[in-house]
């Protein structure tokens, strides 16, 4: 007769098994976040005057999106405004989902008034602060918001958990319709009017007319350490940012962690984000945080106003400390303080040692800068000496197609929309940063050209600023990619001596690099994301003039290295 041994499984073992299962499940559980974004005109009063501005859901700035690394966003955009619109999720890698990237006539045709489009994408391997904004004409002046990516479940920041996390969106305000401003400039060829104010979280602050009662106030508790997520959402201005009496410890930039470093001032170009820890270690009172322009171009008009918000200590007492007294004001650098801007950008380092992609397959050298177009016959133009302002990369001034987006034309094999002969090097080599570049080199060629990259190729790109018309710091953004900034410097890049300056240990990873005024920056990335990816200066006045190009990254092998098919609701032109 057989005997059966019924050995009971200990309950502690079952508990351990179940807890591990739930830990594993919660660790890998990603969420899908659904949002409705209605683009609409909304009356907003600033600087004593009400303007009908374009907003999302009537909010200015727009809604903050919060997700975890690994989550998916599904955002249905309905256009109830009178302008074409697209939205861009700045810094999101968009792996295989270029259709959701958003730049008008590059990856999609615009959402027409009355139309809609659903952006679907997953955020994978990214943590920190990004943002979203309109990518159609100058609508992003008011159509923007924060995109915050928290660590996955059961993982944490590489620093102590802050008491509070506070988005700080730096913006730029015109006492006019920004679309009218850019249309007038495009009509005449002149430079567009400069802005009238900067803003912090949508408010100009105490130093402007009719503004102090609505100044952004951020309540803080003494002894706390808070994380400020600073985003430069200004249209055309690089900005210095400081807080009276407080040091900032930088811990992240463009949704990549950095080695912590302490600074009294942060400089951000449009498009860039910086995460800083701030300890509330000062006597309980009120302190200004303030931002104003870093204007690196000599003799070029800029908005020289200063935006403020108030850090307000709450001591838990009945009478608020410092109420009624003027908050302390921070020391901001001079407008043209390139040394401070450089000290900040070169202080950024990746948190850990990185594996630098190599060997290099594509060695590219792109000049970036301004130019002037001759005025068409029979017209009067408002640029210098009767010309029209232009801008270019390798002397090609980028022209957006009119009838198909570049990605649609590429995917469907439509001829005549773009060409693939974007030059890997400047067509003419010259002394790029000389004070007297010959006038023969001032006029670029207007065209729609892309540079083709094989899937998986390692790309090293030298971005060389030029002094044509006016040298200035250019914040260059590449869609769909992060890249390592290996080095930056002034003058003309010289491979023979400058290669030795490359940081091949812990270079910072960014999606937007400030190319120094009269200088250069070298970046490196792997072309591992198929699609068409815009590279442009994030000063919108410059992209309007043509300071842009696009990379066409070919499909690799198999489905996981290939662009997804276009969504059924992709807007038609």
XYZ file of C-alpha atoms in Angstrom:
573
model
C 0.000 0.000 0.000
C 1.446 3.390 -0.996
C 1.941 5.963 1.692
C 1.414 9.659 0.885
C 3.356 12.307 2.723
C 1.427 15.626 2.857
C 4.119 18.123 3.804
C 2.462 21.480 4.567
C 4.141 24.570 3.139
C 4.982 26.895 6.051
C 2.804 29.986 6.123
C 5.879 32.243 6.494
C 7.197 30.858 3.201
C 3.887 31.587 1.452
C 3.916 35.128 2.867
C 7.481 35.633 1.655
C 6.591 34.248 -1.772
C 3.513 36.461 -2.070
C 5.311 39.573 -0.839
C 8.103 39.003 -3.368
C 5.523 38.471 -6.103
C 3.728 41.715 -5.207
C 7.060 43.536 -4.923
C 8.024 42.306 -8.377
C 4.589 43.148 -9.774
C 4.501 46.659 -8.284
C 8.102 47.241 -9.372
C 7.231 46.572 -12.984
C 3.690 47.973 -13.038
C 3.540 50.861 -15.476
C 0.524 53.118 -15.752
C -1.273 54.667 -18.698
C -2.249 58.290 -18.094
C -5.100 59.773 -20.155
C -5.463 63.538 -20.566
C -7.670 65.833 -22.614
C -5.953 69.018 -23.801
C -8.273 71.651 -25.250
C -6.347 74.387 -27.081
C -8.426 77.535 -26.783
C -8.344 81.320 -26.541
C -8.522 82.546 -22.930
C -8.639 86.125 -21.624
C -5.583 86.726 -19.395
C -4.629 90.056 -17.811
C -0.951 90.945 -17.400
C 0.842 94.333 -17.303
C -2.506 96.170 -16.848
C -3.967 94.771 -20.081
C -6.139 91.782 -20.996
C -5.117 89.667 -23.996
C -6.926 86.712 -25.523
C -4.030 84.269 -25.331
C -3.916 80.670 -26.548
C -3.897 78.184 -23.654
C -4.447 74.524 -22.883
C -7.605 73.974 -20.816
C -7.740 77.694 -20.017
C -4.577 77.431 -17.891
C -1.482 79.636 -18.143
C 0.979 78.021 -17.794
C -0.670 74.801 -18.937
C -1.324 71.638 -16.891
C 1.592 69.865 -15.192
C 1.901 66.231 -16.301
C 3.282 63.822 -13.677
C 4.293 60.270 -14.568
C 6.719 57.584 -13.494
C 9.600 56.246 -15.547
C 8.031 53.531 -17.728
C 4.543 55.047 -17.897
C 2.578 55.805 -21.055
C 0.827 59.081 -21.884
C -2.263 59.287 -24.087
C -3.145 62.933 -24.690
C -6.118 63.824 -26.824
C -5.617 67.339 -28.197
C -8.677 69.222 -29.459
C -7.994 72.494 -31.273
C -10.653 75.098 -30.468
C -8.314 77.997 -31.300
C -8.188 79.913 -34.587
C -4.580 78.844 -35.352
C -3.031 75.587 -36.498
C -1.328 73.848 -33.578
C 0.934 70.914 -32.707
C 2.378 69.899 -29.328
C 5.935 68.711 -28.634
C 6.987 66.696 -25.576
C 10.392 68.283 -25.140
C 13.143 65.818 -24.286
C 11.008 62.662 -24.491
C 12.973 60.070 -26.473
C 9.861 58.906 -28.402
C 11.435 55.532 -29.198
C 9.851 54.399 -32.507
C 6.986 56.907 -31.954
C 8.220 59.878 -34.001
C 4.580 60.454 -35.059
C 3.988 61.762 -31.511
C 6.970 64.142 -31.439
C 5.015 67.160 -32.671
C 7.090 69.659 -34.706
C 4.807 71.083 -37.389
C 5.565 69.867 -40.936
C 8.487 67.765 -39.673
C 6.700 64.774 -38.083
C 3.086 65.774 -38.675
C 0.801 68.238 -40.368
C -0.806 70.636 -37.906
C -4.053 70.071 -36.022
C -6.365 72.470 -37.848
C -8.917 74.625 -36.002
C -11.759 72.274 -35.077
C -9.536 69.195 -35.478
C -8.028 66.771 -32.982
C -5.121 64.346 -32.625
C -4.137 61.895 -29.905
C -0.463 61.795 -28.911
C 0.510 58.326 -27.575
C 3.985 57.582 -26.253
C 5.858 55.763 -23.491
C 8.546 57.352 -21.326
C 11.279 54.781 -20.731
C 14.620 55.189 -18.986
C 14.143 58.879 -18.215
C 13.715 60.555 -14.806
C 13.594 64.209 -13.869
C 12.145 67.364 -15.356
C 11.029 67.800 -18.952
C 8.255 69.940 -20.371
C 5.762 70.187 -23.228
C 5.001 73.097 -25.547
C 3.354 74.084 -28.797
C 5.608 73.582 -31.835
C 3.740 75.701 -34.340
C 4.638 79.339 -35.123
C 5.116 81.232 -31.814
C 2.224 79.601 -29.944
C 4.599 78.208 -27.335
C 4.843 81.736 -25.875
C 1.753 80.770 -23.841
C 1.152 77.074 -24.636
C 3.493 75.155 -22.349
C 3.665 73.175 -19.105
C 5.864 70.942 -16.974
C 6.353 67.200 -17.580
C 7.678 65.581 -14.408
C 9.013 62.014 -14.474
C 9.302 60.342 -11.070
C 11.359 57.201 -10.423
C 9.699 53.798 -10.871
C 7.896 52.163 -7.923
C 10.297 50.995 -5.220
C 13.182 53.020 -6.582
C 14.275 56.439 -5.366
C 16.173 59.572 -6.230
C 19.984 59.428 -5.914
C 19.579 62.069 -3.168
C 17.493 62.368 0.022
C 13.765 62.715 -0.671
C 12.909 66.432 -0.663
C 10.126 67.819 1.528
C 8.442 69.408 -1.494
C 8.908 69.436 -5.263
C 8.160 72.786 -6.877
C 8.025 73.424 -10.654
C 9.473 76.839 -11.572
C 8.487 77.738 -15.143
C 10.303 80.756 -16.539
C 8.307 82.371 -19.348
C 8.282 85.385 -21.642
C 5.339 87.760 -22.168
C 4.490 90.154 -24.968
C 2.006 92.964 -24.362
C 0.683 91.981 -27.802
C -0.372 88.844 -29.671
C 2.900 86.870 -30.168
C 1.569 85.497 -33.488
C 1.094 89.069 -34.750
C 4.660 89.874 -33.625
C 6.235 87.037 -35.618
C 3.972 87.553 -38.648
C 4.948 91.215 -38.869
C 8.644 90.311 -38.640
C 8.244 87.637 -41.309
C 6.448 90.122 -43.577
C 9.151 92.802 -43.304
C 12.279 90.692 -42.761
C 13.100 92.754 -39.672
C 13.858 91.411 -36.198
C 10.664 90.821 -34.191
C 9.795 93.132 -31.307
C 11.385 92.075 -28.017
C 9.189 90.869 -25.141
C 7.777 93.147 -22.437
C 8.206 90.889 -19.407
C 9.487 87.597 -18.089
C 7.360 85.444 -15.826
C 7.707 82.869 -13.050
C 4.830 80.385 -13.116
C 2.896 82.778 -15.355
C 3.324 85.942 -13.253
C 5.773 88.803 -13.973
C 6.256 89.791 -10.314
C 6.730 92.896 -8.218
C 8.919 94.923 -10.587
C 6.262 95.356 -13.299
C 3.165 97.553 -13.513
C -0.133 96.117 -12.230
C 1.572 92.858 -11.253
C 2.518 92.767 -7.565
C -0.833 91.564 -6.226
C -0.482 88.377 -8.316
C 3.249 87.727 -7.801
C 3.957 83.997 -7.432
C 4.454 83.180 -3.741
C 5.972 79.828 -2.717
C 5.383 78.928 0.946
C 8.240 76.972 2.548
C 8.933 75.565 6.016
C 12.174 76.395 7.883
C 14.625 73.502 7.856
C 13.109 71.782 4.830
C 15.064 70.873 1.724
C 12.972 71.370 -1.392
C 13.507 70.336 -4.999
C 12.988 73.152 -7.499
C 12.371 71.933 -11.039
C 13.416 74.955 -13.117
C 12.300 75.112 -16.760
C 13.233 77.866 -19.213
C 10.051 78.124 -21.278
C 10.934 81.621 -22.554
C 10.623 82.049 -26.295
C 13.774 83.944 -27.223
C 15.865 84.559 -24.109
C 18.468 82.676 -22.124
C 18.016 83.406 -18.432
C 20.035 83.668 -15.228
C 18.122 82.530 -12.105
C 19.031 83.081 -8.449
C 17.435 83.061 -4.972
C 18.317 85.694 -2.371
C 20.345 84.255 0.523
C 20.151 80.647 -0.704
C 22.576 78.367 -2.460
C 21.298 75.789 -4.954
C 22.645 72.258 -5.338
C 22.228 71.069 -8.929
C 21.199 67.386 -9.049
C 19.737 67.048 -12.545
C 19.466 68.683 -15.956
C 17.258 67.792 -18.957
C 15.944 64.712 -17.064
C 19.405 63.234 -16.428
C 20.964 63.082 -12.972
C 24.159 65.055 -12.392
C 26.925 65.041 -9.817
C 25.690 67.469 -7.169
C 27.339 70.870 -7.339
C 26.514 74.016 -5.436
C 25.965 77.350 -7.124
C 24.385 80.718 -6.404
C 23.153 81.127 -9.994
C 21.717 78.892 -12.702
C 21.761 79.719 -16.432
C 19.256 78.046 -18.706
C 18.726 78.455 -22.424
C 15.164 78.069 -23.706
C 14.264 74.378 -23.638
C 16.661 73.497 -20.832
C 15.673 72.268 -17.370
C 17.675 72.169 -14.148
C 16.737 70.404 -10.898
C 18.159 72.021 -7.751
C 17.922 71.199 -4.055
C 17.475 74.261 -1.846
C 17.731 74.117 1.950
C 15.449 76.524 3.807
C 18.274 77.405 6.200
C 17.925 81.189 6.414
C 16.197 83.260 9.092
C 12.411 82.985 8.520
C 11.459 85.872 6.246
C 10.624 86.492 2.597
C 13.215 86.106 -0.183
C 13.011 86.937 -3.872
C 13.828 84.415 -6.539
C 14.521 86.295 -9.752
C 15.421 85.748 -13.399
C 16.731 88.052 -16.085
C 18.371 87.790 -19.487
C 21.761 86.394 -20.365
C 22.198 88.420 -23.566
C 25.410 87.318 -25.271
C 24.970 89.104 -28.618
C 26.627 92.527 -28.678
C 24.500 95.431 -29.810
C 21.323 93.362 -30.264
C 18.214 94.670 -28.423
C 16.877 92.433 -25.632
C 14.301 92.524 -22.837
C 16.272 93.844 -19.835
C 13.472 93.463 -17.273
C 13.583 91.159 -14.221
C 10.893 88.710 -13.110
C 10.471 87.823 -9.432
C 8.649 85.363 -7.196
C 8.719 85.177 -3.400
C 10.027 82.358 -1.213
C 7.859 82.801 1.891
C 8.996 81.098 5.111
C 6.123 79.844 7.252
C 7.327 79.784 10.842
C 4.034 78.422 12.245
C 3.569 81.582 14.287
C 0.508 83.861 14.292
C 2.281 86.886 12.796
C 4.076 85.991 9.586
C 7.760 86.912 9.639
C 8.713 89.678 7.277
C 5.138 90.354 6.105
C 5.078 93.912 4.839
C 8.845 94.174 4.524
C 10.557 94.128 1.185
C 11.962 90.642 0.409
C 15.731 90.365 0.071
C 16.946 90.536 -3.554
C 19.451 88.084 -5.068
C 22.686 89.009 -6.810
C 22.112 88.373 -10.507
C 25.016 88.407 -12.998
C 25.381 91.199 -15.529
C 23.401 90.611 -18.738
C 26.563 89.823 -20.723
C 28.337 87.737 -18.038
C 29.562 84.922 -20.265
C 32.081 83.785 -17.627
C 29.252 82.920 -15.198
C 27.233 81.193 -17.949
C 30.314 79.142 -18.873
C 31.142 78.240 -15.259
C 27.628 76.890 -14.866
C 27.470 74.852 -18.099
C 30.947 73.371 -17.611
C 30.104 72.438 -14.009
C 27.573 69.836 -15.169
C 28.767 66.218 -14.989
C 26.901 62.911 -15.236
C 26.236 61.330 -11.850
C 28.198 58.172 -12.678
C 30.977 57.171 -15.049
C 29.455 56.677 -18.491
C 30.202 54.319 -21.313
C 30.945 56.685 -24.204
C 29.642 55.397 -27.556
C 32.573 54.550 -29.851
C 34.098 54.215 -32.361
C 32.630 57.192 -34.204
C 30.929 56.330 -37.522
C 29.789 59.830 -38.503
C 32.082 62.821 -37.898
C 29.932 65.890 -38.550
C 30.833 69.576 -38.386
C 27.914 72.048 -38.451
C 28.206 75.824 -38.372
C 25.296 77.562 -36.627
C 24.580 81.249 -36.899
C 22.798 84.165 -38.494
C 22.842 85.559 -42.001
C 21.087 88.088 -44.202
C 19.009 87.476 -47.336
C 18.942 90.025 -50.124
C 15.550 91.679 -50.393
C 13.422 90.276 -53.252
C 13.162 92.655 -56.234
C 10.439 95.255 -55.887
C 10.057 94.702 -52.126
C 11.138 96.823 -49.161
C 12.761 94.848 -46.357
C 13.256 95.817 -42.720
C 16.555 94.084 -41.957
C 19.985 95.757 -41.854
C 20.667 97.833 -45.009
C 17.363 96.783 -46.570
C 17.963 93.011 -46.213
C 15.944 90.233 -44.553
C 17.218 88.382 -41.485
C 18.098 84.738 -41.979
C 19.871 81.964 -40.104
C 21.386 78.647 -41.104
C 23.182 75.406 -40.312
C 26.114 74.782 -42.691
C 24.814 77.703 -44.753
C 21.462 75.951 -45.375
C 18.506 77.962 -44.100
C 15.832 75.391 -43.233
C 12.481 75.692 -45.001
C 9.460 73.778 -43.690
C 7.563 71.883 -46.414
C 4.086 73.101 -47.341
C 2.140 70.008 -48.404
C 3.522 66.983 -46.509
C 5.437 66.595 -43.280
C 8.969 65.257 -43.845
C 8.212 62.084 -41.852
C 5.054 61.380 -43.865
C 6.920 61.974 -47.135
C 9.706 59.638 -45.978
C 7.329 56.922 -44.784
C 5.104 56.999 -47.872
C 7.913 57.580 -50.382
C 6.592 60.941 -51.590
C 9.176 62.629 -53.811
C 9.895 66.353 -54.003
C 9.269 67.216 -50.327
C 12.901 67.110 -49.111
C 16.354 66.060 -50.255
C 18.937 63.985 -48.367
C 22.009 66.000 -49.334
C 22.468 68.081 -46.196
C 26.244 68.726 -46.032
C 28.310 66.946 -43.353
C 30.697 69.925 -43.283
C 30.444 73.650 -44.103
C 30.401 74.105 -47.905
C 33.050 76.815 -47.456
C 35.574 76.766 -44.638
C 36.390 80.181 -43.148
C 37.451 81.880 -39.912
C 34.076 81.205 -38.277
C 34.486 83.585 -35.328
C 36.396 86.422 -37.007
C 35.187 89.978 -36.476
C 35.002 90.622 -40.229
C 33.655 87.557 -42.050
C 33.495 88.384 -45.757
C 30.047 89.544 -46.925
C 30.120 86.873 -49.632
C 29.355 84.307 -46.881
C 26.480 86.182 -45.250
C 23.668 84.929 -47.508
C 22.558 81.332 -46.853
C 20.722 78.972 -49.232
C 17.067 78.293 -48.410
C 16.222 74.567 -48.719
C 14.588 71.536 -47.080
C 17.506 69.141 -46.614
C 17.990 66.266 -44.162
C 21.063 64.270 -43.162
C 20.631 60.495 -43.368
C 21.951 58.314 -40.523
C 22.230 54.533 -40.537
C 20.470 52.912 -37.578
C 22.935 52.290 -34.740
C 25.656 54.569 -36.078
C 27.715 56.554 -33.554
C 27.509 60.261 -34.352
C 29.969 62.927 -33.221
C 28.839 66.442 -34.027
C 30.879 69.630 -33.702
C 28.540 72.622 -33.413
C 30.504 75.725 -34.388
C 29.060 79.185 -33.752
C 29.739 81.899 -36.312
C 30.127 85.663 -35.966
C 28.149 86.489 -39.120
C 26.082 89.587 -38.315
C 26.101 88.846 -34.560
C 27.687 86.040 -32.552
C 25.656 84.706 -29.666
C 25.073 81.643 -27.508
C 22.732 79.260 -29.371
C 20.764 76.653 -27.370
C 20.668 73.753 -29.856
C 18.022 71.073 -29.267
C 17.796 67.672 -30.974
C 14.396 65.994 -30.991
C 14.150 62.304 -30.075
C 17.659 62.119 -28.599
C 19.780 62.741 -25.543
C 23.481 63.264 -26.181
C 26.716 63.569 -24.259
C 28.388 66.995 -24.282
C 32.069 66.068 -24.552
C 33.486 69.597 -24.521
C 32.840 73.251 -25.238
C 35.153 76.159 -25.919
C 35.663 79.539 -27.564
C 37.022 80.449 -30.991
C 37.221 77.961 -33.869
C 37.174 74.257 -33.019
C 40.593 72.736 -33.712
C 40.511 68.929 -33.637
C 44.299 68.764 -33.233
C 44.269 70.525 -29.865
C 40.646 70.485 -28.694
C 40.115 66.705 -28.804
C 42.377 66.483 -25.743
C 39.762 68.488 -23.805
C 37.016 65.871 -24.310
C 35.476 64.558 -21.091
C 35.245 60.824 -21.805
C 34.577 59.898 -18.156
C 31.417 61.636 -16.922
C 30.171 64.114 -19.581
C 26.670 65.480 -18.938
C 23.752 64.035 -20.908
C 21.392 66.687 -22.277
C 18.815 67.291 -25.006
C 19.709 70.974 -25.499
C 23.283 72.301 -25.596
C 24.328 75.933 -25.341
C 26.856 76.558 -28.098
C 28.991 79.327 -26.544
C 29.050 82.807 -28.067
C 31.848 82.803 -30.686
C 32.582 79.223 -29.702
C 31.829 75.541 -30.175
C 30.449 72.433 -28.486
C 31.020 68.749 -29.306
C 28.298 66.168 -28.700
C 28.031 62.414 -29.256
C 25.047 60.051 -29.524
C 23.959 56.733 -31.042
C 21.357 56.932 -33.829
C 19.127 54.292 -32.216
C 15.713 55.889 -32.804
C 14.306 55.644 -36.342
C 12.389 58.595 -37.770
C 12.885 62.226 -38.740
C 14.295 64.343 -35.932
C 14.515 68.120 -35.999
C 17.651 69.844 -34.728
C 17.201 73.561 -34.148
C 18.113 76.611 -32.143
C 15.582 76.962 -29.307
C 15.544 80.740 -29.627
C 12.331 80.766 -31.662
C 13.334 83.916 -33.531
C 16.227 81.876 -34.965
C 14.186 78.805 -35.957
C 11.797 81.260 -37.678
C 14.796 82.481 -39.695
C 15.929 78.933 -40.590
C 18.443 77.873 -37.919
C 17.445 74.213 -38.135
C 17.995 70.931 -39.977
C 16.713 67.368 -39.586
C 18.267 63.949 -39.203
C 16.599 61.071 -41.028
C 17.459 57.928 -39.046
C 16.773 54.815 -41.081
C 15.052 51.704 -39.731
C 17.293 48.994 -38.358
C 16.568 45.248 -38.481
C 13.163 43.972 -37.398
C 10.169 45.562 -35.721
C 11.918 46.810 -32.571
C 14.393 48.847 -34.629
C 11.745 50.285 -36.941
C 9.409 53.263 -36.870
C 5.868 52.321 -35.840
C 3.159 52.769 -38.499
C 1.435 56.184 -38.505
C -1.645 56.482 -36.265
C -5.022 56.463 -38.011
C -5.880 59.950 -36.721
C -2.638 61.627 -37.860
C -3.728 65.056 -39.179
C -3.814 65.448 -42.934
C -2.449 68.562 -44.606
